[in-house]
């Protein structure tokens, strides 16, 4: 049987790198209130690790879930577990599982010794989760109709030079959670987002029908300079912009400069990217088998508020493609998806097996293109090397729309009310 774990504080735990990591109160409460969430995709005879069995049973009540075998950490030493599937792997989770006896009985020790990640495997996952991975992948997804650049800076001087080069820049900590660790800088002024520890209320989703779909177009030519993602890692183009010291820097707000210095000290670098005028957030969800193959699972149309996740659209793949076709040709999406599967299959081989997602954006474009008119595709804003809310939306799609009807659409959101987080699903 598989043991499923919802650990939404994964990104913060990953950033800390600590075995004895303690999540902020909001993260702990989110885990407690929605610990039953894996019941949406777990098999009937699987187990789901929860903080409070009674609370999980209440949360899953009247939900169309397949699995209701909720267990506490005190039971880990006696369960016939053959596989572990957490939201995300980090050293804090593995230390927690070991402390609570998952390897104590003969069956569990035999079955899970190869399922708990080693220190080396966890370090590899952490390094692959660094925003550097997205920065390296991004130029290999470029072609007509796409935009995007991300530069890793290891000193304050490098970061200031890149900010001056872009004028309007986005600064990102290498490891950070949704809406956290991101700062927007424009004309020397700090326009940073606050550090959000809670999911905000989701605004009512507006109609898809805002633009006419694009006409079919000829395929674009992606970069062919590198046969594999690994080859590109050593290529000089990635660091070519890091030598732009000729760009004069301007004084930053003391708060943003302090954040930069602290991030460089704690995490070793900071990512600097140009700002774009975002039109729409979306993503693609994948699964890596760890043996060199990456499978595409589906699109994720999600919403954010001040950088923090607020909700997902639950719809058929065709309906989601139709929604995005109002901004971009779908063939552009197909080519990005195929390229990602090809490149990351090699990258994740023998290094990562499990679900992951790539966040993307539709952005306004000043350059008219016969392919994308006034919009461009940013094909890799970030890589989430874990399960995502997009995967949850895909699981809910099969539950709430088993007939795969393109006219059936729901909105999934995480609400906080009466001191509890709740999953809310509404028909559109």
Coordinates of C-alpha atoms in Angstrom, one line a residue:
X1 CA 0.0 0.0 0.0
X2 CA 1.0 3.6 -0.6
X3 CA 1.3 6.2 2.2
X4 CA 0.2 9.6 1.0
X5 CA 1.2 12.8 2.8
X6 CA 0.0 16.4 2.3
X7 CA 2.9 18.6 3.4
X8 CA 2.2 22.0 1.9
X9 CA 5.0 23.6 3.9
X10 CA 7.4 21.7 1.6
X11 CA 8.8 24.8 -0.1
X12 CA 9.7 26.5 3.1
X13 CA 11.2 23.3 4.5
X14 CA 13.2 22.9 1.3
X15 CA 14.5 26.5 1.6
X16 CA 15.6 25.9 5.3
X17 CA 17.4 22.7 4.6
X18 CA 16.8 21.7 8.2
X19 CA 15.8 18.3 9.6
X20 CA 14.1 20.0 12.6
X21 CA 12.2 22.6 10.5
X22 CA 9.0 24.1 12.1
X23 CA 6.6 25.7 9.6
X24 CA 4.9 29.0 10.3
X25 CA 1.5 28.7 12.1
X26 CA -0.4 29.2 8.8
X27 CA 1.5 26.4 7.1
X28 CA 0.8 24.0 10.1
X29 CA -2.8 24.9 10.1
X30 CA -3.2 24.4 6.3
X31 CA -1.6 20.9 6.7
X32 CA -3.9 20.1 9.6
X33 CA -7.1 21.3 7.9
X34 CA -6.5 19.8 4.5
X35 CA -4.5 16.7 5.4
X36 CA -7.3 14.6 3.9
X37 CA -6.6 16.0 0.4
X38 CA -4.7 13.0 -1.0
X39 CA -8.0 11.0 -0.6
X40 CA -8.9 12.6 -3.9
X41 CA -6.3 10.6 -5.8
X42 CA -5.3 7.8 -3.5
X43 CA -6.4 4.2 -4.2
X44 CA -9.0 2.7 -1.8
X45 CA -6.5 0.5 0.1
X46 CA -3.9 3.2 0.5
X47 CA -3.1 5.1 3.7
X48 CA -3.2 8.9 4.3
X49 CA -1.0 10.3 7.0
X50 CA -2.9 13.1 8.9
X51 CA -2.3 15.2 12.0
X52 CA -5.8 14.5 13.4
X53 CA -7.8 11.4 12.1
X54 CA -11.2 12.7 13.4
X55 CA -10.6 16.1 11.7
X56 CA -9.6 14.4 8.4
X57 CA -12.7 12.3 8.5
X58 CA -14.8 15.4 9.0
X59 CA -13.0 17.2 6.1
X60 CA -13.6 14.3 3.7
X61 CA -17.2 13.8 4.8
X62 CA -19.6 14.1 1.9
X63 CA -16.6 14.3 -0.5
X64 CA -16.5 11.9 -3.5
X65 CA -13.2 10.4 -2.4
X66 CA -12.0 6.9 -3.0
X67 CA -9.8 6.5 0.1
X68 CA -10.8 7.0 3.7
X69 CA -8.0 5.2 5.5
X70 CA -6.6 8.1 7.6
X71 CA -3.7 7.2 9.9
X72 CA -1.7 9.1 12.6
X73 CA 2.0 9.2 13.0
X74 CA 1.7 6.8 16.0
X75 CA 0.6 4.1 13.5
X76 CA 3.5 4.4 11.1
X77 CA 5.6 1.6 12.7
X78 CA 2.9 -1.1 12.2
X79 CA 1.5 -0.3 8.7
X80 CA 2.2 -2.5 5.6
X81 CA 3.6 0.4 3.5
X82 CA 5.3 -0.3 0.2
X83 CA 5.5 3.2 -1.2
X84 CA 5.5 6.8 0.1
X85 CA 4.1 9.6 -1.9
X86 CA 4.3 13.0 -0.2
X87 CA 3.4 16.4 -1.6
X88 CA 7.1 17.0 -1.8
X89 CA 10.4 15.4 -0.6
X90 CA 12.6 17.2 1.9
X91 CA 15.0 16.4 4.7
X92 CA 12.5 17.5 7.4
X93 CA 9.8 15.1 6.2
X94 CA 12.2 12.1 6.1
X95 CA 13.4 13.0 9.6
X96 CA 9.8 13.2 10.8
X97 CA 8.9 9.8 9.3
X98 CA 11.9 8.2 10.9
X99 CA 11.3 9.7 14.3
X100 CA 7.8 8.2 14.2
X101 CA 8.9 4.7 13.5
X102 CA 8.1 4.1 9.9
X103 CA 11.1 1.7 9.7
X104 CA 10.6 0.0 13.1
X105 CA 8.7 -3.2 12.2
X106 CA 10.1 -5.9 9.9
X107 CA 7.6 -5.3 7.1
X108 CA 7.9 -1.6 7.0
X109 CA 11.7 -1.8 7.2
X110 CA 11.9 -4.2 4.3
X111 CA 9.3 -2.4 2.2
X112 CA 10.2 1.3 2.8
X113 CA 14.0 1.3 3.3
X114 CA 14.4 2.0 -0.4
X115 CA 11.4 4.5 -0.5
X116 CA 12.7 6.9 2.1
X117 CA 15.2 9.2 0.3
X118 CA 18.8 9.2 1.2
X119 CA 20.7 12.4 2.2
X120 CA 22.3 12.4 -1.3
X121 CA 18.9 11.9 -3.0
X122 CA 17.3 14.7 -1.0
X123 CA 20.2 17.1 -1.7
X124 CA 19.8 16.3 -5.4
X125 CA 16.1 17.1 -5.2
X126 CA 16.8 20.3 -3.4
X127 CA 19.3 21.4 -6.0
X128 CA 16.9 20.6 -8.8
X129 CA 14.3 22.7 -7.0
X130 CA 16.6 25.8 -7.2
X131 CA 15.3 28.4 -9.5
X132 CA 18.5 27.9 -11.5
X133 CA 16.9 24.8 -13.0
X134 CA 14.1 26.9 -14.6
X135 CA 16.6 29.6 -15.7
X136 CA 18.6 26.9 -17.5
X137 CA 15.6 25.3 -19.1
X138 CA 14.1 28.6 -20.3
X139 CA 16.3 29.4 -23.3
X140 CA 15.8 25.9 -24.6
X141 CA 12.1 26.6 -24.8
X142 CA 12.5 29.9 -26.7
X143 CA 11.2 30.5 -30.2
X144 CA 9.0 32.8 -32.1
X145 CA 6.2 34.0 -29.9
X146 CA 8.0 33.4 -26.6
X147 CA 9.8 35.6 -24.0
X148 CA 11.7 35.1 -20.8
X149 CA 15.1 35.4 -19.2
X150 CA 16.4 34.8 -15.7
X151 CA 19.9 35.5 -14.5
X152 CA 21.5 34.1 -11.4
X153 CA 23.5 36.7 -9.5
X154 CA 25.9 35.7 -6.7
X155 CA 26.9 39.2 -5.6
X156 CA 25.0 42.4 -4.8
X157 CA 26.9 44.2 -7.5
X158 CA 25.8 41.7 -10.1
X159 CA 22.2 42.0 -9.0
X160 CA 22.3 45.8 -9.1
X161 CA 23.7 45.7 -12.6
X162 CA 21.0 43.4 -13.8
X163 CA 18.3 45.6 -12.2
X164 CA 19.8 48.6 -14.0
X165 CA 19.8 46.6 -17.2
X166 CA 16.2 45.7 -17.0
X167 CA 14.9 48.9 -15.4
X168 CA 11.9 47.0 -14.1
X169 CA 13.0 43.8 -12.5
X170 CA 11.7 40.8 -10.5
X171 CA 14.0 39.5 -7.8
X172 CA 13.5 35.9 -6.6
X173 CA 15.1 33.9 -3.8
X174 CA 16.4 30.6 -5.2
X175 CA 14.1 28.6 -2.9
X176 CA 10.8 30.2 -1.8
X177 CA 7.1 29.5 -1.3
X178 CA 4.1 30.8 -3.2
X179 CA 4.1 34.6 -3.1
X180 CA 7.1 34.7 -0.8
X181 CA 10.7 35.4 -1.6
X182 CA 9.7 37.6 -4.6
X183 CA 10.3 41.3 -4.9
X184 CA 9.4 43.7 -7.7
X185 CA 11.7 46.7 -8.4
X186 CA 11.0 49.6 -10.7
X187 CA 13.0 52.8 -11.3
X188 CA 14.9 52.4 -8.1
X189 CA 11.8 52.0 -5.9
X190 CA 10.9 48.9 -3.9
X191 CA 7.5 47.7 -4.9
X192 CA 7.8 44.4 -3.1
X193 CA 5.0 42.0 -2.3
X194 CA 4.4 41.4 1.3
X195 CA 5.4 38.0 2.7
X196 CA 2.1 36.1 2.5
X197 CA 1.6 33.2 4.9
X198 CA -2.0 32.5 4.1
X199 CA -4.1 31.8 1.0
X200 CA -6.2 34.9 0.2
X201 CA -9.8 34.8 -0.8
X202 CA -10.3 33.9 -4.4
X203 CA -11.9 36.5 -6.7
X204 CA -14.8 35.3 -8.8
X205 CA -13.5 33.8 -12.0
X206 CA -14.4 35.8 -15.0
X207 CA -15.6 34.4 -18.3
X208 CA -13.2 32.8 -20.7
X209 CA -14.8 34.5 -23.6
X210 CA -12.8 37.7 -23.9
X211 CA -11.0 37.3 -27.2
X212 CA -11.5 35.5 -30.4
X213 CA -9.3 32.4 -30.8
X214 CA -6.2 32.6 -33.0
X215 CA -6.1 31.1 -36.4
X216 CA -3.9 28.1 -37.0
X217 CA -0.3 28.9 -37.8
X218 CA 3.0 27.3 -38.9
X219 CA 5.2 25.8 -36.2
X220 CA 8.0 27.8 -34.8
X221 CA 11.6 26.6 -34.6
X222 CA 12.8 26.1 -31.0
X223 CA 16.4 26.4 -30.1
X224 CA 18.4 23.5 -31.6
X225 CA 21.8 24.4 -30.2
X226 CA 21.7 21.7 -27.5
X227 CA 20.7 18.2 -27.7
X228 CA 20.1 17.8 -24.0
X229 CA 19.4 20.1 -21.1
X230 CA 22.5 18.7 -19.3
X231 CA 24.7 20.0 -22.2
X232 CA 23.3 23.5 -21.8
X233 CA 24.3 23.6 -18.1
X234 CA 27.9 24.2 -19.0
X235 CA 27.2 26.6 -21.9
X236 CA 28.4 30.1 -21.6
X237 CA 25.2 31.8 -22.8
X238 CA 23.6 31.2 -19.4
X239 CA 26.1 33.5 -17.7
X240 CA 26.7 35.8 -20.6
X241 CA 24.6 38.6 -19.1
X242 CA 26.3 38.4 -15.7
X243 CA 29.2 40.4 -17.1
X244 CA 27.0 43.5 -17.9
X245 CA 28.9 45.6 -15.3
X246 CA 28.8 48.5 -17.7
X247 CA 25.1 49.2 -16.7
X248 CA 25.1 51.9 -14.1
X249 CA 23.2 50.9 -11.0
X250 CA 21.0 53.2 -9.0
X251 CA 20.5 53.3 -5.2
X252 CA 17.8 50.8 -4.0
X253 CA 15.4 51.3 -1.2
X254 CA 17.0 50.1 2.0
X255 CA 14.4 47.4 2.6
X256 CA 15.0 45.8 -0.8
X257 CA 18.8 46.1 -0.5
X258 CA 18.6 44.5 3.0
X259 CA 16.5 41.7 1.5
X260 CA 19.0 41.2 -1.3
X261 CA 21.9 41.0 1.1
X262 CA 20.1 38.6 3.4
X263 CA 19.1 36.3 0.5
X264 CA 22.6 36.2 -0.9
X265 CA 23.9 35.4 2.5
X266 CA 21.4 32.7 3.3
X267 CA 20.9 31.1 -0.1
X268 CA 24.1 32.0 -2.0
X269 CA 22.4 33.8 -5.0
X270 CA 19.4 35.6 -6.2
X271 CA 17.5 35.4 -9.5
X272 CA 16.9 38.6 -11.5
X273 CA 14.4 38.7 -14.3
X274 CA 12.7 41.4 -16.4
X275 CA 9.2 42.4 -15.5
X276 CA 6.4 41.6 -17.9
X277 CA 2.8 42.7 -18.1
X278 CA 1.0 39.6 -17.1
X279 CA -2.3 38.7 -18.9
X280 CA -2.9 35.2 -17.6
X281 CA -1.4 32.7 -15.3
X282 CA -1.4 29.0 -16.2
X283 CA 0.8 26.0 -16.0
X284 CA 1.5 22.5 -17.2
X285 CA 1.5 19.4 -15.0
X286 CA 3.8 16.4 -15.5
X287 CA 5.0 13.2 -14.0
X288 CA 8.6 11.9 -14.0
X289 CA 9.1 8.1 -13.7
X290 CA 12.8 8.7 -12.8
X291 CA 13.9 6.4 -15.6
X292 CA 14.2 9.0 -18.3
X293 CA 10.5 9.5 -19.2
X294 CA 8.3 12.5 -18.4
X295 CA 4.6 12.3 -19.0
X296 CA 2.3 15.3 -19.7
X297 CA -0.8 15.2 -17.5
X298 CA -2.7 18.4 -18.4
X299 CA -3.0 22.1 -18.2
X300 CA -3.6 24.1 -15.1
X301 CA -5.5 27.4 -15.2
X302 CA -4.8 29.0 -11.8
X303 CA -5.2 32.4 -10.2
X304 CA -3.0 34.4 -7.9
X305 CA -3.4 37.5 -5.7
X306 CA -0.3 39.5 -4.9
X307 CA 1.8 36.5 -6.0
X308 CA 0.0 34.0 -3.7
X309 CA -2.1 31.1 -5.1
X310 CA -5.9 31.5 -4.7
X311 CA -7.5 28.9 -6.9
X312 CA -7.8 26.7 -10.0
X313 CA -10.3 26.2 -12.8
X314 CA -11.6 22.6 -13.1
X315 CA -12.4 21.9 -16.7
X316 CA -11.6 19.5 -19.5
X317 CA -8.3 19.7 -21.3
X318 CA -10.1 20.9 -24.5
X319 CA -11.9 23.6 -22.6
X320 CA -8.7 24.9 -21.1
X321 CA -7.0 24.8 -24.4
X322 CA -9.9 26.8 -25.8
X323 CA -9.5 29.4 -23.0
X324 CA -5.8 29.8 -23.8
X325 CA -6.4 29.9 -27.5
X326 CA -7.9 33.4 -27.1
X327 CA -4.4 34.6 -26.3
X328 CA -2.0 32.1 -27.9
X329 CA -2.0 29.5 -30.7
X330 CA -2.4 26.0 -29.1
X331 CA 0.4 24.7 -31.2
X332 CA 2.8 26.9 -29.3
X333 CA 1.7 25.2 -26.1
X334 CA 2.1 21.8 -27.7
X335 CA 5.6 22.5 -28.8
X336 CA 6.6 23.8 -25.3
X337 CA 5.0 20.7 -23.7
X338 CA 6.9 18.3 -26.0
X339 CA 10.2 20.0 -25.5
X340 CA 9.8 19.9 -21.7
X341 CA 9.1 16.2 -21.8
X342 CA 12.2 15.6 -23.9
X343 CA 14.6 17.8 -22.0
X344 CA 13.5 17.1 -18.4
X345 CA 13.3 13.3 -19.0
X346 CA 17.0 13.3 -19.3
X347 CA 17.6 15.8 -16.5
X348 CA 15.4 13.9 -14.0
X349 CA 16.7 10.4 -14.9
X350 CA 17.9 8.6 -11.7
X351 CA 17.3 11.9 -9.8
X352 CA 13.6 12.5 -9.4
X353 CA 10.5 10.5 -9.7
X354 CA 7.1 11.9 -9.0
X355 CA 4.8 14.8 -10.1
X356 CA 5.9 18.3 -10.9
X357 CA 4.5 21.4 -12.5
X358 CA 5.8 24.3 -14.6
X359 CA 4.2 27.7 -14.1
X360 CA 3.8 29.8 -17.3
X361 CA 2.4 33.1 -18.3
X362 CA 0.6 34.9 -21.1
X363 CA 2.2 38.3 -21.3
X364 CA 1.5 41.5 -23.3
X365 CA 4.0 42.0 -26.1
X366 CA 5.1 45.2 -27.7
X367 CA 6.4 43.3 -30.7
X368 CA 3.7 42.3 -33.2
X369 CA 4.1 38.8 -34.3
X370 CA 2.1 36.9 -37.0
X371 CA 2.0 34.0 -34.6
X372 CA 0.8 35.6 -31.3
X373 CA -0.4 39.1 -32.2
X374 CA -0.2 41.2 -29.0
X375 CA 0.7 38.3 -26.6
X376 CA 3.7 36.2 -25.9
X377 CA 4.3 33.0 -24.0
X378 CA 6.6 32.8 -21.0
X379 CA 7.2 29.0 -21.1
X380 CA 8.9 28.6 -17.8
X381 CA 8.3 31.0 -14.9
X382 CA 9.2 28.4 -12.4
X383 CA 9.4 24.6 -11.9
X384 CA 7.7 23.1 -8.9
X385 CA 9.4 19.8 -8.2
X386 CA 6.4 18.4 -6.2
X387 CA 2.7 17.9 -6.5
X388 CA 0.8 21.1 -7.1
X389 CA -2.7 22.4 -6.8
X390 CA -2.9 21.9 -10.6
X391 CA -2.6 18.2 -10.0
X392 CA -5.4 18.4 -7.4
X393 CA -7.6 20.2 -10.0
X394 CA -6.9 17.4 -12.5
X395 CA -7.9 14.8 -9.9
X396 CA -11.1 16.7 -9.2
X397 CA -11.8 16.9 -12.9
X398 CA -12.2 13.2 -13.2
X399 CA -14.4 13.1 -10.1
X400 CA -16.7 16.1 -10.8
X401 CA -16.9 15.6 -14.6
X402 CA -16.5 11.8 -15.3
X403 CA -18.1 12.2 -18.7
X404 CA -15.5 14.7 -19.7
X405 CA -18.1 17.2 -20.8
X406 CA -16.5 20.4 -22.2
X407 CA -19.4 22.5 -21.0
X408 CA -19.0 21.5 -17.3
X409 CA -16.7 23.8 -15.4
X410 CA -15.9 24.4 -11.8
X411 CA -13.7 26.6 -9.7
X412 CA -11.6 25.2 -6.9
X413 CA -10.4 27.6 -4.2
X414 CA -8.8 27.5 -0.8
X415 CA -10.8 29.6 1.6
X416 CA -10.0 30.6 5.2
X417 CA -13.0 31.3 7.4
X418 CA -13.9 30.6 11.0
X419 CA -10.3 29.8 11.8
X420 CA -10.2 27.0 9.3
X421 CA -8.9 26.3 5.7
X422 CA -11.5 24.7 3.5
X423 CA -11.5 23.4 0.0
X424 CA -14.4 25.0 -1.9
X425 CA -15.7 23.8 -5.3
X426 CA -18.3 25.7 -7.2
X427 CA -20.0 25.1 -10.6
X428 CA -19.5 27.9 -13.0

